[in-house]
Amino acid sequence: MPGPASDSTDDAGGMPIPSQLPRAGEAHLWRLDLEVEPEELERCRGLLTDQELQRASRFRFDRHRRRFTVRRAQLRRLLASYLGIEPRAVSFRAGEREKPYLAAHHTRDLPEPLQFNLSDCRDVAFVGVKVGLELGVDVEIVRPMPDALSISRSFFAKEEQEVLAAASPAETDATFFRCWTRKEAYIKAIGEGLAVPLDSFTVSMGRHEPARFLGFRGLPGEERHWTLKHVEPEPHIFVAVAARQPDLAIQRFNAPPFPSEPPSVNLPPMETR
Ligand SMILES: CC(C)(COP(=O)(O)OP(=O)(O)OC[C@H]1O[C@@H](n2cnc3c(N)ncnc32)[C@H](O)[C@@H]1OP(=O)(O)O)[C@@H](O)C(=O)NCCC(=O)NCCS
C-alpha cells in the first residue's frame, strides 16, 4: 500500500543505469539493507578505516556494530561510485554539529559540491545524494507511539499539535511519524541537529496532503525555497527528504549486496518496483 504521498517521487524503474552524478533538480535516494551474511559483513569491515572500526567497536550491542559497519561501508561504496574512486579512498569531514560531508578535495573539480545525507532505523538505512546545496534525510519505522501526543506537545508547533490531536486513533502513529521524519530531514539538511527548535517551522502531515513546509518562524516566504518529499518504500517505512531547492525530484535505488570481487565504479542496478 504505497501511501498517496509516496507518489511524489519519481520511480526509477526501467530507466538506464546511472553512470553519472544526479542531474540538477534531482536527488538519488538509495536504500541500504543493513542485516547481511557474515561473509558480506567481513567485506564491509575491509572497507572501513581504523577510526571507523574503532567507532564500530564502541557500540555496546553486536547488532549496532554490524549495522554501523554495513551502512558506512555501503556509503563509501556509493560515494566512491559517483566519484570514480575506490571506497577506501573516500574521505569525510565533519561539520560543526558532526554532519558528515565529503572532504573538499573530492569535489574541488566539480562545478558544484556532491552532497549526501544518511539516516538509519533498525535494519534499514537511506542515503540521499545530490549536487549543489545540502539535503537531509530521515527514516523511521512506523510503530506504536503511546506518547505521541505528549511528545508533540513538547516539540511540535501548535498547528502540528492540533493536526495530530485531531487524527483518528488508527492514524495517530502514522501522522506523528510523517511530522517527525519531515522535521528531522530539515534539521539534518541544515546540519544543526536538535539544536534547532522543532517548533520553529511547520510541515504538512495529513495522509492525503503532499509533503511540504508550511512556514518558518521569522522567515516569511522561506518555505518557497524548499522541497520536502515523503517516500514509503514499504507501508511501515517513512522516509523524508528535505533540500533548499524548489522542485527537487527523487529517483530511488536499492544498493545491492557487496560483490565478492572488488566493487566496481559502475553504479549498481536500480530498484524496479
Ligand atoms: C542529526 C541527528 C538529529 C540525527 O539523529 P538520528 O535520528 O539518531 O539519526 P539518523 O539515523 O537519522 O542519522 C544518522 C546519520 O546522520 C548523519 N549525521 C550526523 N550528524 C548530523 C548532523 N548534525 N546533521 C545531519 N546529518 C548528521 C550521519 O551520517 C549519521 O550516520 P552514522 O551514524 O552512520 O554516522 C542527531 O545526530 C543530532 O542532533 N546531531 C547533532 C549533534 C550535535 O549537536 N553535536 C554537536 C556536538 S559539539
XYZ file of C-alpha atoms and ligand atoms in Angstrom:
321
model
C 0.000 0.000 0.000
C 2.149 2.896 -1.024
C 0.507 5.890 0.634
C -0.763 8.624 -1.629
C 2.067 10.964 -0.759
C 4.675 8.465 -1.958
C 3.576 9.314 -5.471
C 5.558 12.494 -5.043
C 8.751 10.697 -6.093
C 9.849 9.545 -9.497
C 10.290 5.801 -9.519
C 13.455 4.956 -11.388
C 12.302 1.504 -12.520
C 13.099 0.668 -16.102
C 15.466 3.561 -16.720
C 19.097 3.052 -17.733
C 21.719 2.564 -15.025
C 23.035 5.973 -13.975
C 26.760 6.254 -14.515
C 26.865 9.891 -13.536
C 26.036 12.303 -10.770
C 22.409 13.266 -10.116
C 21.282 15.897 -12.605
C 20.420 19.422 -11.456
C 16.952 19.315 -9.931
C 17.299 15.655 -8.961
C 18.366 13.693 -5.897
C 19.140 9.988 -5.756
C 17.760 8.090 -2.782
C 19.442 4.761 -2.018
C 18.060 2.059 0.226
C 20.615 0.033 2.177
C 19.692 -3.207 3.910
C 21.872 -3.496 6.984
C 21.469 -7.132 8.016
C 23.892 -9.155 5.910
C 25.558 -12.569 5.859
C 28.824 -12.930 7.849
C 30.979 -13.058 4.683
C 29.471 -9.811 3.455
C 29.989 -8.205 6.852
C 33.651 -9.134 6.609
C 33.887 -7.488 3.173
C 32.261 -4.376 4.653
C 34.782 -4.315 7.521
C 37.544 -4.403 4.937
C 36.415 -1.034 3.577
C 36.425 0.836 6.879
C 39.256 2.987 8.217
C 40.828 2.236 11.602
C 38.908 5.137 13.061
C 35.607 3.768 11.729
C 36.432 0.275 13.022
C 37.105 1.818 16.427
C 33.787 3.616 16.294
C 32.073 0.328 15.418
C 33.761 -1.392 18.344
C 32.371 1.195 20.767
C 28.753 0.128 20.146
C 27.554 -1.959 23.078
C 25.354 -4.326 21.095
C 26.567 -6.520 18.310
C 23.649 -5.626 16.017
C 24.516 -1.926 16.316
C 28.152 -2.679 15.474
C 27.072 -4.710 12.430
C 24.625 -2.112 11.186
C 27.097 0.745 11.520
C 29.743 -1.304 9.685
C 27.411 -2.096 6.790
C 25.984 1.396 6.410
C 29.379 3.059 6.496
C 30.834 0.555 4.002
C 27.842 0.958 1.687
C 28.069 4.737 1.994
C 31.742 4.572 0.999
C 30.891 2.299 -1.900
C 28.125 4.558 -3.214
C 30.104 7.772 -2.943
C 33.134 6.066 -4.477
C 30.993 5.030 -7.451
C 29.930 8.611 -8.071
C 33.485 9.875 -7.713
C 35.079 7.067 -9.723
C 37.460 6.099 -6.923
C 37.898 3.140 -4.568
C 35.637 3.048 -1.477
C 38.572 3.208 0.938
C 39.794 6.377 -0.793
C 36.658 8.324 0.198
C 37.402 10.847 2.969
C 34.916 12.698 5.080
C 34.969 15.908 7.033
C 32.584 16.787 9.858
C 30.509 19.960 10.104
C 30.150 21.890 13.351
C 27.474 19.572 14.641
C 29.023 16.458 13.240
C 27.180 16.358 9.914
C 29.447 14.351 7.599
C 30.445 15.827 4.231
C 32.828 14.680 1.538
C 36.322 16.083 2.081
C 36.885 19.192 -0.031
C 39.487 17.593 -2.326
C 36.890 15.145 -3.685
C 34.676 17.849 -5.087
C 37.215 20.538 -5.921
C 36.989 19.810 -9.637
C 33.197 19.510 -9.770
C 31.168 22.573 -10.794
C 29.144 22.132 -7.587
C 29.747 20.005 -4.474
C 28.406 16.464 -4.208
C 26.191 16.301 -1.122
C 24.837 13.336 0.793
C 22.960 12.524 3.944
C 22.232 9.188 5.599
C 19.583 8.017 8.009
C 19.054 4.626 9.570
C 16.380 2.905 11.587
C 16.925 -0.634 12.805
C 17.986 -2.777 9.826
C 17.454 -0.261 7.060
C 19.174 2.946 6.002
C 18.647 5.519 3.260
C 21.238 7.741 1.643
C 20.251 10.841 -0.309
C 22.734 12.186 -2.863
C 22.545 15.413 -4.831
C 24.705 18.068 -6.373
C 24.702 21.671 -5.129
C 23.098 22.671 -1.852
C 22.776 20.240 1.016
C 19.982 17.784 1.690
C 18.671 15.989 4.755
C 17.170 12.510 5.022
C 15.298 10.818 7.832
C 13.812 7.334 8.029
C 11.538 5.943 10.687
C 9.755 2.646 11.034
C 6.157 3.423 11.895
C 5.444 1.810 15.243
C 3.044 2.280 18.153
C 3.754 5.580 19.902
C 1.608 5.726 23.028
C 3.288 9.058 23.930
C 2.769 10.669 20.517
C 0.517 13.450 21.800
C 2.696 14.347 24.761
C 5.855 14.299 22.607
C 4.091 16.588 20.148
C 3.233 18.999 22.949
C 6.929 19.176 23.891
C 8.382 19.516 20.385
C 5.900 20.279 17.608
C 4.493 23.645 16.525
C 0.994 24.480 17.766
C -0.641 23.814 14.379
C 1.047 20.404 14.194
C -0.123 19.505 17.690
C -3.650 20.305 16.600
C -3.466 18.166 13.460
C -2.127 15.248 15.490
C -4.761 15.641 18.205
C -7.488 15.595 15.512
C -6.163 12.424 13.819
C -8.220 9.251 14.317
C -6.670 6.725 16.737
C -5.834 4.477 13.756
C -3.955 7.351 12.077
C -2.161 8.836 15.095
C 1.123 6.907 14.807
C 1.473 7.456 11.053
C 0.603 11.162 11.424
C 3.193 11.514 14.174
C 5.918 9.871 12.084
C 5.073 11.884 8.975
C 5.680 15.013 11.038
C 8.756 13.654 12.843
C 10.597 12.454 9.735
C 9.915 15.744 7.921
C 11.232 17.797 10.828
C 14.320 15.624 11.203
C 15.016 15.803 7.468
C 15.029 19.604 7.738
C 17.339 19.795 10.754
C 19.635 17.308 9.042
C 19.619 19.306 5.829
C 20.872 22.386 7.626
C 23.239 20.238 9.702
C 22.149 21.707 13.019
C 20.608 18.589 14.553
C 18.424 19.007 17.577
C 19.962 22.421 18.305
C 17.108 23.768 16.116
C 13.812 24.156 17.988
C 11.459 21.755 16.233
C 8.550 24.141 16.745
C 10.288 26.918 14.766
C 8.847 25.595 11.478
C 5.759 23.692 10.404
C 5.252 20.826 7.994
C 2.241 19.179 6.389
C 1.362 15.851 7.992
C -2.054 14.740 6.740
C -2.305 11.399 4.980
C -3.663 12.877 1.768
C -1.564 16.042 1.675
C 1.673 16.285 -0.273
C 4.727 16.723 1.926
C 5.713 20.384 2.179
C 6.955 23.045 4.520
C 4.152 25.333 5.637
C 6.247 28.063 7.220
C 9.357 29.044 9.151
C 9.093 31.301 12.204
C 10.689 34.683 11.480
C 11.437 33.812 7.818
C 8.414 34.763 5.723
C 8.343 33.020 2.357
C 11.278 30.720 3.192
C 9.112 27.647 2.512
C 9.008 28.551 -1.183
C 12.734 27.774 -1.447
C 12.437 24.238 -0.116
C 11.374 20.827 -1.332
C 10.095 18.225 1.111
C 9.394 14.697 -0.122
C 7.741 11.720 1.516
C 8.722 8.235 0.375
C 7.125 4.999 1.569
C 9.239 2.131 0.229
C 7.067 -0.148 2.377
C 3.851 0.775 4.182
C 5.567 0.922 7.590
C 8.744 2.735 6.453
C 8.552 6.516 6.136
C 11.421 8.437 4.585
C 11.556 12.218 4.319
C 13.971 14.169 2.138
C 14.431 17.930 2.544
C 16.541 20.308 0.475
C 16.668 24.058 -0.002
C 15.891 23.771 -3.660
C 12.418 24.103 -5.156
C 11.013 21.282 -7.324
C 13.588 18.654 -6.466
C 12.702 15.241 -7.946
C 13.731 11.979 -6.283
C 14.973 8.845 -8.034
C 15.041 5.719 -5.900
C 17.517 2.853 -5.989
C 18.366 -0.250 -3.973
C 22.027 -0.712 -3.107
C 22.831 -4.332 -3.962
C 24.874 -6.547 -1.635
C 28.625 -6.401 -1.820
C 30.064 -8.490 -4.630
C 32.873 -10.850 -3.707
C 35.065 -9.178 -6.292
C 36.317 -5.615 -5.678
C 33.488 -3.082 -6.007
C 33.087 -1.678 -9.490
C 32.966 2.017 -10.202
C 29.730 1.495 -12.137
C 26.594 2.222 -10.178
C 24.551 -0.861 -9.269
C 21.152 -1.597 -10.835
C 18.094 0.367 -9.942
C 15.113 -0.613 -7.906
C 12.376 -1.772 -10.236
C 9.225 -1.568 -8.113
C 21.418 14.749 13.308
C 20.641 13.950 14.332
C 19.310 14.630 14.612
C 20.424 12.536 13.724
O 19.986 11.655 14.669
P 19.233 10.243 14.458
O 17.809 10.452 14.077
O 19.513 9.480 15.675
O 19.993 9.510 13.319
P 19.770 9.220 11.767
O 19.828 7.755 11.622
O 18.628 9.924 11.138
O 21.095 9.860 11.150
C 22.359 9.393 11.493
C 23.318 9.885 10.423
O 23.150 11.292 10.266
C 24.391 11.846 9.855
N 24.601 12.979 10.769
C 25.299 13.048 11.934
N 25.224 14.304 12.438
C 24.466 15.021 11.572
C 24.052 16.387 11.553
N 24.374 17.273 12.520
N 23.282 16.797 10.501
C 22.942 15.936 9.521
N 23.313 14.634 9.494
C 24.072 14.195 10.519
C 25.433 10.757 9.947
O 25.675 10.287 8.625
C 24.762 9.673 10.749
O 25.137 8.383 10.290
P 26.209 7.482 11.086
O 25.605 7.210 12.427
O 26.320 6.251 10.252
O 27.452 8.299 11.153
C 21.402 13.870 15.679
O 22.528 13.055 15.494
C 21.869 15.258 16.158
O 21.107 16.045 16.705
N 23.147 15.534 15.950
C 23.744 16.796 16.322
C 24.783 16.539 17.397
C 25.396 17.796 17.883
O 24.739 18.806 18.092
N 26.698 17.734 18.060
C 27.445 18.862 18.424
C 28.446 18.460 19.429
S 29.517 19.798 19.713
